[in-house]
Amino acid sequence: MRDNHRVAIPQHFIEDLLARTDIVEVIGQYVPLKKKGADFWGLCPFHSEKTASFSVSPSKQFYHCFGCDSTGNAIGFLMAHTGADFLEVVHDLAQSLGVAVPDDGGSRDREAAQAARTRRSTLGEVLTQAGAAYYRQLKTSDQAIAYLKSRGITGQTARRFGLGWAAEGWHGLASVFPDYQDPLLVEAGLVIASDEDGSRRYDRFRGRLMFPIRDTRGRVIGFGGRALGDGQPKYLNSPETPLFHKGRELYGLFEARKPAHDQGEILVVEGYMDVIMLAQHGLPNTVATLGTACTAEHLQKLTRVADTLVFSFDGDSAGRRAAAKALQVSLPFAADKRSFRFLFLPPEHDPDSFVRTQGAAAFTEQIKAAQPLSAFLLEIAAVDCDMHTAEGRARFAAQAGPLWQQLPEGALARQLLGEMAVRVQISAAELEALWRAQGVRPSTGASPRGPQRQPWGRGARATAARARPRRTPPARARRALQIVLTAPDLWLALGSSDQQLLCDLPAPWGPLFAWLDGQMHEHGSRPWAALREALRGHAHEAAAVDAVEKLHADITSDPTELQAILRQERPHHLKHRMNEALAAGNLSLYRSLLQEFTATAMAPR
């Protein structure tokens, strides 16, 4: 990941680059498109579907999927589809058009940016060279070959995953790289420098079967090594480097991406050998975390590939704890068009041993029988609850609320609310009111005691943002915040109803929009640097800073994209207000909102 706020590409250049770029031509290289009316249509590359819902507009230079709500311009598409970062995409597009990329930063910024790009590229070359050396050495190791044969791994599978061997000895890489003292070897995580001056060096990986870890473009970014003797630890990963972050990467994603997309399903396991053996047995849509719990960044990558995710865990208590953590991370991603399931193998098996002894067909049956997220959530909520007593049911309600509130709005959340209410033996409205009183965020559904809308104004916006939070996909709210924080004039260009809509979003987004509204009224439009200082001490400062400073596509800050987000949000917002009007018995307001909702629904997108 690049630190984009350090390097400024002039906005006029980005706009000119996008104006010169034919988005249909760019996306058509990856997605077969057919012209229908003014737009082009194809199967969405970001989720599995059989009917084309992915639209590319040559006039607006935007794409939008009506199935998964993916939207953006040519730069955003290439970043999402290829896994490249912002600067890589901009440079590639500029090169294809025969133009040079300027930089409006000072000479130091330009030099630092160029040095960082060169260093990352060089680190990648160093890791690729090491991977090739490990791969060649595998053929020379009788021990490694015997181990692979004992595990049933074929030569074809070993080649597909680029398996290698790091020989015994402290300085094996000295024969691979002409300068063993090169600091890049340490920075790439291949060599350890133990003295302060770095004079005493030795290979990090010794006597280990090597698993290259690739990014989504197939480039080697790190390694995992398995000791075949008594070496400890049994598995050793590359350290954190400018290219490799364990909490973001997934082993096998490069190999699994296409089959997972084609099948609409991806399997998440815990070990390298699980991935390799399942792929060899006809289940190539398998990835593994790198010795860490599943993170939100993992799920962001996985849900771009497939709509169905199956987590496979051991059936023991440790496996159940790991599954509970995966459930927590999955809840915000569990939209109605996605499916998350949890597979628990018998305690004596992991995926590798199960598929070797029982076969692929038996493992496939295990996948089919995997527990759906809804059932697992209810199971976790019921831990230590005696549902035959009022106290046990009360405990269940207390444990279920924080889980349920993480679900995005939709049919799944509504159904689970009903099921939980039945178990607690109260109505859904009563359960929701109880959670509201306890501080658990309610859904968009109306509650009989829901708060009434206040007269709208700056103070009311801030109050409403706190009192009446509403669910929205985090990525959409985050993107809208990025746009208005990096181009504050766009906030002033919005109508009051759209500003109200954004201020109504749940924390941290709604309070941040309300804060920005106050800043604009008090100080006028100010650049991000000034807004950043004003944010210090704000309850949601970290969320705003993280959104902007990890941003790649912010340079465009396109008002068209902001309007696209608002078009997706307006129907949900109007439904929420209609529910409130009904709850308050305000039929006049309800009819007015209903007319507005109908007009919105019928408006061309």
Coordinates of C-alpha atoms in Angstrom, one line a residue, residues 137 167-177 180 203 205-206:
Q137 CA 16.7 -26.1 -5.0
A167 CA 18.6 -25.5 2.2
E168 CA 20.3 -26.0 5.5
G169 CA 23.1 -23.6 6.2
W170 CA 23.3 -20.1 7.4
H171 CA 24.2 -18.3 4.2
G172 CA 22.4 -20.2 1.4
L173 CA 21.3 -17.0 -0.3
A174 CA 24.9 -15.8 -0.6
S175 CA 25.1 -18.0 -3.7
V176 CA 21.9 -16.4 -5.1
F177 CA 22.7 -12.7 -4.6
Y180 CA 24.9 -10.7 0.6
D203 CA 19.2 -16.6 6.1
F205 CA 14.6 -19.6 6.1
R206 CA 16.8 -22.6 6.6

